[in-house]
Coordinates of N, CA and C in Angstrom, one line a residue:
M1498 N 0.8 -1.2 0.0 CA 0.0 0.0 0.0 C 0.9 1.2 0.0
L1499 N 0.6 2.2 -0.9 CA 1.4 3.4 -1.0 C 1.0 4.4 0.1
T1500 N 2.0 5.0 0.8 CA 1.7 6.0 1.8 C 1.2 7.3 1.1
L1501 N 0.7 8.3 1.9 CA 0.2 9.5 1.4 C 1.3 10.3 0.7
P1502 N 2.5 10.4 1.3 CA 3.6 11.2 0.6 C 4.0 10.5 -0.7
L1503 N 4.0 9.2 -0.8 CA 4.3 8.5 -2.0 C 3.2 8.7 -3.1
M1504 N 2.0 8.7 -2.6 CA 0.9 9.0 -3.6 C 1.0 10.4 -4.1
M1505 N 1.3 11.4 -3.3 CA 1.4 12.8 -3.7 C 2.6 12.9 -4.7
G1506 N 3.7 12.2 -4.4 CA 4.8 12.2 -5.3 C 4.5 11.6 -6.6
L1507 N 3.8 10.5 -6.6 CA 3.4 9.8 -7.8 C 2.5 10.7 -8.6
G1508 N 1.5 11.4 -8.0 CA 0.6 12.3 -8.7 C 1.4 13.4 -9.4
L1509 N 2.4 14.0 -8.7 CA 3.2 15.0 -9.3 C 4.0 14.5 -10.4
T1510 N 4.5 13.3 -10.3 CA 5.3 12.6 -11.4 C 4.4 12.4 -12.6
V1511 N 3.2 12.0 -12.4 CA 2.3 11.7 -13.5 C 2.0 13.1 -14.2
L1512 N 1.8 14.1 -13.4 CA 1.5 15.5 -14.0 C 2.7 15.9 -14.9
V1513 N 3.9 15.8 -14.4 CA 5.1 16.2 -15.1 C 5.3 15.4 -16.3
T1514 N 5.2 14.1 -16.2 CA 5.5 13.2 -17.3 C 4.4 13.3 -18.4
S1515 N 3.2 13.6 -18.0 CA 2.1 13.8 -19.0 C 2.4 15.0 -19.8
F1516 N 2.9 16.1 -19.1 CA 3.3 17.3 -19.7 C 4.4 17.0 -20.8
L1517 N 5.4 16.3 -20.4 CA 6.5 16.0 -21.3 C 6.0 15.2 -22.5
S1518 N 5.1 14.2 -22.2 CA 4.6 13.4 -23.3 C 3.7 14.2 -24.3
G1519 N 3.0 15.2 -23.7 CA 2.1 16.0 -24.5 C 3.0 17.0 -25.3
L1520 N 4.1 17.3 -24.8 CA 5.0 18.3 -25.5 C 5.9 17.6 -26.6
F1521 N 6.4 16.4 -26.3 CA 7.3 15.7 -27.2 C 6.8 14.5 -27.8
G1522 N 5.6 14.0 -27.4 CA 5.0 12.8 -27.9 C 5.7 11.6 -27.3
M1523 N 6.6 11.7 -26.4 CA 7.3 10.6 -25.8 C 8.0 11.1 -24.6
A1524 N 9.0 10.4 -24.0 CA 9.8 10.8 -22.9 C 9.1 10.7 -21.6
G1525 N 7.9 11.3 -21.5 CA 7.2 11.3 -20.2 C 6.8 9.9 -19.8
G1526 N 6.4 9.1 -20.7 CA 6.0 7.7 -20.4 C 7.2 6.9 -19.9
M1527 N 8.3 7.2 -20.5 CA 9.6 6.5 -20.2 C 10.0 6.8 -18.7
V1528 N 9.9 8.1 -18.3 CA 10.3 8.5 -17.0 C 9.3 7.9 -16.0
L1529 N 8.0 7.9 -16.3 CA 7.0 7.3 -15.4 C 7.2 5.8 -15.2
M1530 N 7.5 5.1 -16.3 CA 7.7 3.7 -16.3 C 8.8 3.3 -15.4
G1531 N 9.9 4.0 -15.5 CA 11.1 3.7 -14.6 C 10.7 3.9 -13.1
L1532 N 10.0 5.0 -12.8 CA 9.6 5.2 -11.4 C 8.7 4.1 -10.9
L1533 N 7.7 3.7 -11.7 CA 6.7 2.7 -11.3 C 7.4 1.3 -11.1
L1534 N 8.4 1.0 -11.9 CA 9.1 -0.2 -11.8 C 9.9 -0.3 -10.4
I1535 N 10.2 0.9 -9.9 CA 10.9 0.9 -8.6 C 10.0 0.8 -7.5
L1536 N 8.8 1.4 -7.6 CA 7.8 1.4 -6.5 C 6.9 0.2 -6.4
L1537 N 6.6 -0.5 -7.6 CA 5.6 -1.5 -7.6 C 6.1 -2.8 -8.2
P1538 N 5.5 -3.9 -8.0 CA 5.8 -5.2 -8.7 C 5.6 -4.9 -10.2
V1539 N 6.3 -5.7 -11.0 CA 6.2 -5.4 -12.5 C 4.8 -5.4 -13.1
P1540 N 4.0 -6.5 -12.8 CA 2.6 -6.4 -13.4 C 1.8 -5.2 -13.0
S1541 N 1.9 -4.8 -11.7 CA 1.2 -3.7 -11.2 C 1.7 -2.4 -11.8
A1542 N 3.0 -2.3 -12.0 CA 3.6 -1.1 -12.6 C 3.1 -1.0 -14.0
M1543 N 3.1 -2.1 -14.8 CA 2.7 -2.1 -16.2 C 1.2 -1.7 -16.3
L1544 N 0.4 -2.2 -15.4 CA -1.0 -1.9 -15.4 C -1.3 -0.5 -15.2
L1545 N -0.7 0.1 -14.1 CA -0.9 1.5 -13.8 C -0.4 2.4 -14.8
H1546 N 0.8 2.1 -15.4 CA 1.4 2.8 -16.4 C 0.5 2.8 -17.7
G1547 N -0.1 1.6 -18.0 CA -0.9 1.5 -19.1 C -2.2 2.3 -19.0
I1548 N -2.8 2.3 -17.8 CA -4.0 3.1 -17.6 C -3.7 4.6 -17.7
T1549 N -2.6 5.0 -17.1 CA -2.3 6.4 -17.1 C -1.9 6.9 -18.5
Q1550 N -1.1 6.1 -19.2 CA -0.7 6.5 -20.6 C -1.9 6.4 -21.6
F1551 N -2.8 5.5 -21.4 CA -4.0 5.4 -22.2 C -4.8 6.7 -22.1
T1552 N -4.9 7.2 -20.8 CA -5.7 8.4 -20.6 C -4.9 9.6 -21.2
S1553 N -3.6 9.7 -20.9 CA -2.9 10.8 -21.4 C -2.8 10.9 -23.0
N1554 N -2.5 9.7 -23.6 CA -2.5 9.7 -25.0 C -3.9 9.9 -25.7
G1555 N -4.9 9.3 -25.0 CA -6.2 9.4 -25.6 C -6.7 10.9 -25.6
W1556 N -6.4 11.6 -24.5 CA -6.8 13.0 -24.5 C -6.0 13.8 -25.4
R1557 N -4.7 13.5 -25.5 CA -3.8 14.2 -26.5 C -4.3 14.0 -27.9
A1558 N -4.6 12.7 -28.2 CA -5.1 12.4 -29.6 C -6.4 13.2 -29.9
W1559 N -7.2 13.4 -28.9 CA -8.5 14.1 -29.1 C -8.2 15.6 -29.3
L1560 N -7.3 16.2 -28.5 CA -6.9 17.6 -28.7 C -6.3 17.9 -30.0
W1561 N -5.6 17.0 -30.6 CA -4.9 17.2 -31.9 C -5.5 16.3 -33.0
R1562 N -6.8 16.0 -32.8 CA -7.4 15.0 -33.7 C -7.4 15.3 -35.2
K1563 N -7.4 16.6 -35.5 CA -7.4 17.0 -36.9 C -6.1 16.8 -37.6
H1564 N -5.0 16.5 -36.8 CA -3.7 16.3 -37.3 C -3.3 14.8 -37.4
V1565 N -4.2 13.9 -37.0 CA -4.0 12.4 -37.0 C -4.0 11.9 -38.4
E1566 N -3.0 11.1 -38.7 CA -2.9 10.4 -40.0 C -3.4 9.0 -39.8
W1567 N -4.7 8.7 -40.1 CA -5.4 7.5 -39.7 C -4.9 6.3 -40.4
Q1568 N -4.3 6.4 -41.6 CA -3.8 5.2 -42.3 C -2.6 4.6 -41.6
I1569 N -1.8 5.5 -41.0 CA -0.6 5.0 -40.2 C -1.2 4.4 -38.9
V1570 N -2.2 4.9 -38.3 CA -2.8 4.4 -37.1 C -3.3 3.0 -37.4
G1571 N -4.0 2.8 -38.5 CA -4.6 1.5 -38.9 C -3.5 0.4 -39.0
R1572 N -2.4 0.8 -39.7 CA -1.4 -0.2 -40.0 C -0.7 -0.6 -38.6
F1573 N -0.4 0.5 -37.8 CA 0.2 0.2 -36.5 C -0.6 -0.7 -35.7
S1574 N -1.9 -0.4 -35.6 CA -2.8 -1.2 -34.7 C -2.9 -2.7 -35.2
G1575 N -2.8 -2.9 -36.5 CA -2.8 -4.3 -37.0 C -1.5 -5.0 -36.5
G1576 N -0.4 -4.4 -36.7 CA 0.9 -5.0 -36.2 C 0.9 -5.2 -34.7
A1577 N 0.4 -4.2 -34.0 CA 0.3 -4.3 -32.5 C -0.6 -5.5 -32.1
A1578 N -1.7 -5.7 -32.7 CA -2.6 -6.8 -32.4 C -2.0 -8.1 -32.6
V1579 N -1.2 -8.3 -33.6 CA -0.5 -9.5 -33.9 C 0.5 -9.8 -32.8
A1580 N 1.3 -8.8 -32.4 CA 2.3 -9.0 -31.3 C 1.6 -9.3 -30.0
G1581 N 0.5 -8.6 -29.7 CA -0.3 -8.9 -28.5 C -0.8 -10.3 -28.4
G1582 N -1.2 -10.8 -29.6 CA -1.7 -12.2 -29.6 C -0.6 -13.2 -29.3
V1583 N 0.6 -12.9 -29.9 CA 1.8 -13.8 -29.6 C 2.1 -13.8 -28.1
F1584 N 2.2 -12.6 -27.5 CA 2.5 -12.6 -26.1 C 1.4 -13.2 -25.2
A1585 N 0.2 -13.1 -25.6 CA -0.9 -13.7 -24.9 C -0.8 -15.2 -24.8
L1586 N -0.3 -15.8 -25.9 CA -0.1 -17.3 -26.0 C 1.0 -17.7 -25.0
V1587 N 2.0 -16.8 -24.9 CA 3.2 -17.2 -24.1 C 2.9 -16.9 -22.6
G1588 N 2.3 -15.7 -22.3 CA 1.9 -15.3 -20.9 C 3.1 -15.0 -20.1
A1589 N 4.2 -14.4 -20.7 CA 5.4 -14.1 -20.0 C 5.3 -12.9 -19.1
I1590 N 5.9 -12.9 -17.9 CA 6.0 -11.8 -17.0 C 7.5 -11.3 -16.9
P1591 N 7.8 -10.1 -17.4 CA 9.2 -9.6 -17.5 C 9.8 -9.4 -16.1
D1592 N 11.1 -9.7 -16.0 CA 11.8 -9.4 -14.7 C 12.1 -7.9 -14.6
R1593 N 12.1 -7.4 -13.4 CA 12.3 -5.9 -13.2 C 13.6 -5.4 -13.8
G1594 N 14.7 -6.2 -13.5 CA 16.0 -5.8 -14.1 C 16.0 -5.8 -15.6
V1595 N 15.4 -6.8 -16.2 CA 15.3 -6.9 -17.6 C 14.5 -5.8 -18.2
S1596 N 13.4 -5.4 -17.6 CA 12.6 -4.3 -18.0 C 13.3 -3.0 -18.0
L1597 N 14.1 -2.7 -16.9 CA 14.8 -1.5 -16.8 C 16.0 -1.5 -17.9
L1598 N 16.6 -2.6 -18.1 CA 17.7 -2.7 -19.0 C 17.2 -2.4 -20.4
I1599 N 16.1 -3.1 -20.8 CA 15.5 -2.8 -22.2 C 15.0 -1.4 -22.3
L1600 N 14.4 -0.9 -21.2 CA 14.0 0.5 -21.2 C 15.1 1.5 -21.5
G1601 N 16.3 1.2 -20.9 CA 17.4 2.0 -21.1 C 18.1 1.8 -22.5
L1602 N 18.1 0.6 -23.0 CA 18.8 0.3 -24.2 C 18.0 0.7 -25.5
T1603 N 16.6 0.8 -25.3 CA 15.8 1.0 -26.5 C 16.2 2.3 -27.3
P1604 N 16.4 3.4 -26.6 CA 16.7 4.6 -27.4 C 18.0 4.5 -28.2
F1605 N 19.0 3.9 -27.5 CA 20.3 3.7 -28.2 C 20.3 2.7 -29.4
L1606 N 19.5 1.7 -29.2 CA 19.3 0.7 -30.3 C 18.5 1.4 -31.5
A1607 N 17.6 2.2 -31.1 CA 16.8 2.9 -32.1 C 17.7 3.9 -32.9
L1608 N 18.6 4.6 -32.3 CA 19.5 5.5 -33.0 C 20.5 4.8 -33.8
A1609 N 20.8 3.5 -33.5 CA 21.8 2.7 -34.2 C 21.3 2.2 -35.5
V1610 N 20.0 2.4 -35.8 CA 19.5 1.9 -37.1 C 20.2 2.6 -38.3
P1611 N 20.9 1.9 -39.2 CA 21.6 2.6 -40.2 C 20.7 3.4 -41.2
Q1612 N 21.3 4.4 -41.8 CA 20.6 5.3 -42.7 C 20.0 4.5 -43.8
R1613 N 20.7 3.5 -44.3 CA 20.2 2.7 -45.5 C 19.0 1.9 -45.1
W1614 N 18.8 1.7 -43.8 CA 17.6 1.0 -43.3 C 16.5 2.0 -42.8
A1615 N 16.6 3.2 -43.2 CA 15.7 4.2 -42.7 C 14.3 3.8 -42.7
L1616 N 13.6 4.0 -41.5 CA 12.2 3.6 -41.4 C 11.3 4.8 -41.5
D1617 N 10.2 4.7 -42.0 CA 9.3 5.8 -42.3 C 7.8 5.3 -42.0
A1618 N 7.2 5.8 -41.0 CA 5.8 5.4 -40.7 C 4.8 5.6 -41.8
Q1619 N 5.1 6.5 -42.7 CA 4.2 6.8 -43.8 C 4.3 5.7 -44.9
K1620 N 5.3 4.8 -44.8 CA 5.3 3.6 -45.7 C 4.5 2.5 -45.2
P1621 N 3.6 1.9 -46.0 CA 2.7 0.8 -45.4 C 3.4 -0.3 -44.7
A1622 N 4.4 -0.9 -45.3 CA 5.1 -2.1 -44.6 C 5.7 -1.6 -43.3
H1623 N 6.3 -0.4 -43.3 CA 6.9 0.1 -42.1 C 5.9 0.3 -41.0
G1624 N 4.7 0.7 -41.3 CA 3.7 0.9 -40.3 C 3.3 -0.4 -39.6
W1625 N 3.2 -1.5 -40.3 CA 3.0 -2.8 -39.7 C 4.1 -3.2 -38.9
L1626 N 5.3 -3.0 -39.4 CA 6.5 -3.4 -38.6 C 6.6 -2.6 -37.3
A1627 N 6.3 -1.3 -37.4 CA 6.3 -0.4 -36.2 C 5.3 -0.9 -35.1
G1628 N 4.1 -1.3 -35.6 CA 3.1 -1.8 -34.6 C 3.6 -3.1 -33.9
F1629 N 4.1 -4.0 -34.7 CA 4.5 -5.3 -34.2 C 5.7 -5.2 -33.2
S1630 N 6.8 -4.5 -33.7 CA 8.0 -4.4 -32.9 C 7.8 -3.5 -31.6
C1631 N 7.0 -2.4 -31.8 CA 6.8 -1.5 -30.6 C 5.9 -2.2 -29.6
M1632 N 5.0 -3.0 -30.0 CA 4.1 -3.6 -29.0 C 4.9 -4.7 -28.3
G1633 N 5.8 -5.4 -29.0 CA 6.6 -6.4 -28.3 C 7.5 -5.8 -27.2
V1634 N 8.1 -4.7 -27.6 CA 9.0 -3.9 -26.6 C 8.2 -3.4 -25.5
Q1635 N 7.0 -2.9 -25.8 CA 6.1 -2.3 -24.7 C 5.7 -3.4 -23.7
L1636 N 5.4 -4.6 -24.1 CA 5.0 -5.6 -23.2 C 6.2 -6.2 -22.3
V1637 N 7.4 -5.9 -22.7 CA 8.6 -6.3 -22.0 C 9.1 -5.2 -21.1
A1638 N 9.2 -4.0 -21.7 CA 9.8 -2.8 -21.0 C 8.8 -1.8 -20.5
G1639 N 7.5 -1.9 -21.0 CA 6.5 -1.0 -20.5 C 6.3 0.2 -21.5
I1640 N 7.3 0.6 -22.2 CA 7.2 1.7 -23.2 C 7.9 1.4 -24.5
S1641 N 7.5 2.1 -25.5 CA 8.1 1.9 -26.8 C 8.3 3.2 -27.6
G1642 N 8.2 4.3 -26.8 CA 8.3 5.6 -27.5 C 9.5 5.9 -28.2
P1643 N 10.7 5.6 -27.6 CA 12.0 5.8 -28.4 C 12.0 5.0 -29.7
L1644 N 11.6 3.8 -29.6 CA 11.6 3.0 -30.8 C 10.6 3.5 -31.8
L1645 N 9.4 3.8 -31.4 CA 8.4 4.4 -32.2 C 8.8 5.6 -32.9
D1646 N 9.6 6.4 -32.2 CA 10.1 7.7 -32.7 C 10.9 7.5 -34.0
V1647 N 11.6 6.4 -34.1 CA 12.5 6.1 -35.2 C 11.6 6.1 -36.5
F1648 N 10.4 5.6 -36.4 CA 9.5 5.5 -37.6 C 9.0 6.9 -38.0
F1649 N 9.1 7.9 -37.1 CA 8.6 9.2 -37.5 C 9.7 10.3 -37.7
V1650 N 10.9 10.0 -37.2 CA 11.9 11.1 -37.2 C 12.3 11.4 -38.6
R1651 N 12.2 10.5 -39.6 CA 12.6 10.8 -41.0 C 11.4 11.1 -41.9
S1652 N 10.3 11.2 -41.3 CA 9.1 11.5 -42.1 C 9.0 13.0 -42.4
A1653 N 8.1 13.4 -43.3 CA 7.9 14.8 -43.6 C 6.7 15.4 -42.8
M1654 N 6.3 14.7 -41.8 CA 5.2 15.2 -41.0 C 5.6 16.4 -40.1
T1655 N 4.6 17.2 -39.8 CA 4.8 18.3 -38.9 C 4.9 17.8 -37.4
R1656 N 5.3 18.6 -36.5 CA 5.4 18.2 -35.1 C 4.0 17.9 -34.6
Q1657 N 3.0 18.7 -35.0 CA 1.6 18.4 -34.6 C 1.1 17.1 -35.1
S1658 N 1.4 16.7 -36.3 CA 1.0 15.4 -36.9 C 1.7 14.3 -36.2
V1659 N 3.0 14.5 -35.9 CA 3.8 13.5 -35.2 C 3.2 13.2 -33.8
V1660 N 3.0 14.2 -33.0 CA 2.4 14.1 -31.7 C 1.0 13.4 -31.7
A1661 N 0.2 13.9 -32.6 CA -1.2 13.4 -32.7 C -1.3 12.0 -33.2
T1662 N -0.5 11.6 -34.2 CA -0.5 10.3 -34.7 C 0.1 9.3 -33.8
K1663 N 1.3 9.7 -33.2 CA 1.9 8.8 -32.2 C 1.0 8.6 -31.0
A1664 N 0.3 9.6 -30.5 CA -0.6 9.5 -29.4 C -1.7 8.5 -29.7
T1665 N -2.3 8.6 -30.9 CA -3.4 7.7 -31.3 C -2.9 6.2 -31.4
T1666 N -1.7 6.0 -31.9 CA -1.2 4.7 -32.0 C -0.9 4.1 -30.6
Q1667 N -0.5 5.0 -29.7 CA -0.2 4.6 -28.3 C -1.5 4.3 -27.5
V1668 N -2.6 4.9 -27.9 CA -3.8 4.5 -27.3 C -4.1 3.0 -27.5
F1669 N -3.9 2.5 -28.7 CA -4.1 1.1 -29.0 C -3.1 0.3 -28.3
G1670 N -1.9 0.7 -28.3 CA -0.8 0.0 -27.6 C -1.0 -0.2 -26.1
H1671 N -1.4 0.9 -25.5 CA -1.6 0.8 -24.0 C -2.9 0.0 -23.7
A1672 N -3.8 0.1 -24.5 CA -5.0 -0.7 -24.3 C -4.7 -2.2 -24.3
I1673 N -3.9 -2.6 -25.2 CA -3.4 -4.0 -25.3 C -2.6 -4.4 -24.1
K1674 N -1.8 -3.4 -23.6 CA -0.9 -3.7 -22.4 C -1.8 -3.8 -21.2
V1675 N -2.8 -3.0 -21.0 CA -3.7 -3.1 -19.9 C -4.5 -4.5 -19.9
A1676 N -4.9 -4.8 -21.1 CA -5.7 -6.1 -21.2 C -4.8 -7.3 -20.9
Y1677 N -3.5 -7.2 -21.2 CA -2.5 -8.2 -21.0 C -2.2 -8.4 -19.5
F1678 N -1.9 -7.3 -18.8 CA -1.5 -7.3 -17.4 C -2.6 -7.3 -16.4
A1679 N -3.8 -6.8 -16.7 CA -4.9 -6.8 -15.8 C -5.2 -8.1 -15.2
P1680 N -5.3 -9.2 -16.0 CA -5.6 -10.5 -15.4 C -4.5 -11.0 -14.4
M1681 N -3.3 -10.6 -14.7 CA -2.2 -11.1 -13.8 C -2.3 -10.4 -12.4
V1682 N -2.7 -9.1 -12.5 CA -2.8 -8.3 -11.2 C -4.0 -8.8 -10.4
A1683 N -5.1 -9.0 -11.1 CA -6.4 -9.5 -10.5 C -6.2 -10.9 -9.9
G1684 N -5.4 -11.7 -10.6 CA -5.3 -13.1 -10.1 C -4.2 -13.4 -9.1
S1685 N -3.5 -12.4 -8.6 CA -2.5 -12.5 -7.6 C -2.7 -11.7 -6.4
P1686 N -2.8 -12.3 -5.2 CA -3.1 -11.5 -4.0 C -2.1 -10.4 -3.7
G1687 N -0.8 -10.6 -4.1 CA 0.2 -9.6 -3.8 C 0.3 -8.5 -4.9
E1688 N -0.5 -8.6 -5.9 CA -0.5 -7.6 -6.9 C -1.8 -6.7 -6.8
T1689 N -1.6 -5.5 -6.4 CA -2.8 -4.6 -6.3 C -2.5 -3.2 -6.8
V1690 N -3.5 -2.6 -7.4 CA -3.4 -1.2 -7.8 C -4.6 -0.5 -7.2
E1691 N -4.4 0.3 -6.2 CA -5.6 0.9 -5.5 C -6.4 1.9 -6.4
S1692 N -7.7 1.9 -6.2 CA -8.5 2.7 -7.1 C -8.2 4.2 -6.9
V1693 N -7.8 4.7 -5.7 CA -7.5 6.1 -5.5 C -6.3 6.5 -6.3
V1694 N -5.3 5.5 -6.4 CA -4.1 5.8 -7.1 C -4.4 5.9 -8.6
I1695 N -5.3 5.0 -9.1 CA -5.7 5.1 -10.5 C -6.4 6.4 -10.8
A1696 N -7.4 6.8 -9.9 CA -8.1 8.0 -10.1 C -7.2 9.3 -10.1
L1697 N -6.2 9.3 -9.2 CA -5.3 10.4 -9.1 C -4.4 10.4 -10.4
S1698 N -4.0 9.3 -10.8 CA -3.1 9.2 -12.0 C -3.9 9.7 -13.3
I1699 N -5.1 9.3 -13.4 CA -5.9 9.8 -14.5 C -6.1 11.3 -14.5
A1700 N -6.4 11.8 -13.3 CA -6.6 13.3 -13.2 C -5.4 14.1 -13.6
M1701 N -4.2 13.6 -13.1 CA -3.0 14.3 -13.3 C -2.6 14.2 -14.8
A1702 N -2.9 13.0 -15.4 CA -2.5 12.8 -16.8 C -3.3 13.8 -17.7
L1703 N -4.6 14.0 -17.4 CA -5.4 14.9 -18.2 C -4.9 16.4 -18.0
L1704 N -4.5 16.7 -16.7 CA -4.1 18.1 -16.5 C -2.7 18.4 -17.2
G1705 N -1.8 17.4 -17.1 CA -0.5 17.6 -17.7 C -0.6 17.7 -19.2
T1706 N -1.5 16.9 -19.8 CA -1.7 17.0 -21.3 C -2.2 18.3 -21.7
N1707 N -3.2 18.8 -20.9 CA -3.8 20.2 -21.3 C -2.7 21.3 -21.2
L1708 N -1.8 21.2 -20.2 CA -0.8 22.2 -20.0 C 0.2 22.2 -21.1
S1709 N 0.4 21.1 -21.7 CA 1.5 21.0 -22.7 C 1.1 21.6 -24.1
R1710 N -0.2 21.7 -24.3 CA -0.7 22.1 -25.6 C -0.2 23.5 -26.1
R1711 N -0.2 24.5 -25.2 CA 0.2 25.8 -25.5 C 1.7 25.9 -25.8
V1712 N 2.5 25.1 -25.1 CA 3.9 25.1 -25.3 C 4.3 24.5 -26.6
L1713 N 3.6 23.4 -27.0 CA 3.9 22.8 -28.3 C 3.6 23.7 -29.4
D1714 N 2.6 24.6 -29.3 CA 2.3 25.6 -30.4 C 3.4 26.6 -30.5
R1715 N 4.2 26.8 -29.5 CA 5.1 27.9 -29.5 C 6.5 27.5 -30.0
I1716 N 6.9 26.2 -29.8 CA 8.2 25.8 -30.2 C 8.2 25.4 -31.7
S1717 N 9.4 25.4 -32.3 CA 9.6 25.1 -33.7 C 9.8 23.6 -33.9
D1718 N 9.7 23.1 -35.1 CA 9.9 21.7 -35.4 C 11.3 21.3 -35.0
V1719 N 12.3 22.2 -35.3 CA 13.7 21.9 -35.0 C 13.9 21.7 -33.5
Q1720 N 13.4 22.6 -32.7 CA 13.5 22.6 -31.3 C 12.8 21.3 -30.7
F1721 N 11.7 21.0 -31.3 CA 10.9 19.8 -30.9 C 11.8 18.5 -31.0
R1722 N 12.4 18.3 -32.2 CA 13.2 17.1 -32.4 C 14.5 17.1 -31.6
R1723 N 15.1 18.3 -31.4 CA 16.4 18.3 -30.7 C 16.2 18.1 -29.2
W1724 N 15.2 18.8 -28.6 CA 15.0 18.6 -27.1 C 14.5 17.2 -26.8
S1725 N 13.6 16.7 -27.6 CA 13.1 15.4 -27.3 C 14.2 14.3 -27.3
R1726 N 15.2 14.4 -28.2 CA 16.2 13.5 -28.2 C 17.1 13.6 -27.0
Y1727 N 17.5 14.8 -26.6 CA 18.3 15.0 -25.4 C 17.6 14.4 -24.2
L1728 N 16.3 14.7 -24.0 CA 15.6 14.2 -22.8 C 15.6 12.7 -22.8
V1729 N 15.3 12.1 -23.9 CA 15.1 10.6 -23.9 C 16.5 9.9 -23.6
M1730 N 17.6 10.4 -24.3 CA 18.9 9.8 -24.1 C 19.4 9.9 -22.7
G1731 N 19.1 11.1 -22.0 CA 19.5 11.3 -20.6 C 18.8 10.3 -19.7
T1732 N 17.5 10.2 -19.9 CA 16.7 9.3 -19.1 C 17.1 7.9 -19.3
A1733 N 17.3 7.5 -20.5 CA 17.7 6.1 -20.9 C 19.0 5.7 -20.2
S1734 N 19.9 6.6 -20.1 CA 21.2 6.3 -19.4 C 21.0 6.0 -18.0
V1735 N 20.1 6.6 -17.3 CA 19.8 6.4 -15.9 C 19.2 5.0 -15.7
Y1736 N 18.2 4.6 -16.6 CA 17.5 3.3 -16.4 C 18.4 2.2 -16.9
L1737 N 19.3 2.4 -17.8 CA 20.3 1.4 -18.3 C 21.2 1.1 -17.1
S1738 N 21.7 2.1 -16.4 CA 22.5 1.8 -15.2 C 21.8 1.0 -14.1
Q1739 N 20.5 1.4 -13.9 CA 19.7 0.7 -12.9 C 19.5 -0.8 -13.3
G1740 N 19.2 -1.0 -14.5 CA 19.0 -2.4 -15.0 C 20.2 -3.2 -14.9
V1741 N 21.4 -2.7 -15.2 CA 22.6 -3.4 -15.1 C 22.9 -3.7 -13.7
F1742 N 22.7 -2.8 -12.8 CA 22.9 -3.0 -11.3 C 22.1 -4.1 -10.8
L1743 N 20.8 -4.1 -11.1 CA 19.9 -5.1 -10.6 C 20.2 -6.5 -11.1
L1744 N 20.6 -6.6 -12.4 CA 20.9 -7.9 -12.9 C 22.3 -8.4 -12.4
A1745 N 23.1 -7.5 -12.0 CA 24.5 -7.9 -11.6 C 24.5 -8.2 -10.1
F1746 N 23.7 -7.6 -9.3 CA 23.8 -7.8 -7.8 C 22.6 -8.4 -7.2
H1747 N 21.6 -8.8 -8.0 CA 20.4 -9.4 -7.4 C 20.1 -10.8 -8.0

């Protein structure tokens, strides 16, 4: 059971990370996932993160709905559904150290994709690949934003279209994650996510998303891409170190 100070701290974290996600289309979910993996058992962390990010991305998708590229969303959702089906057959529960390690490695691996293998979410086959690969990473590490960003970084889309389309694809991704981990939490006495924590997280996610909208309108596309990369790489370095520590000494 989370104490009142921890709940307040979690609420503030959700507010800040939802603001970051609303501004950059990623990064916030990564920060939140790392914190939840420290505070909660893996299935509970995955469930609460999925609920929070489903709310945050859903509201962001609605706010920027006129910028959504629905063909990309459709292809992504198809690939994500295939990956979700594969994981449902296996029923695997990721280890905390492994989740943190993959969480930290994902941005570096994403940036290592050679130019000749450049990925573009606007290409049909790449959209399906994005959905399948991102959903697989999301069910193991909790997030897939850095990997998903690789499919958008070389596209000709505006920052508003990137944020709106990524948010809409993430709505489907987090819905699958919630459906995958909810039975694990419900079926285990030691796995609980209190209703007050869920309600607080949803409220803070909505507030953070609303606050980010005005800032996104003010920054340029160049600033958007540069700042988002710095933020993700810095956060990834911290989680990579934590994952290595847990695997080495536990």
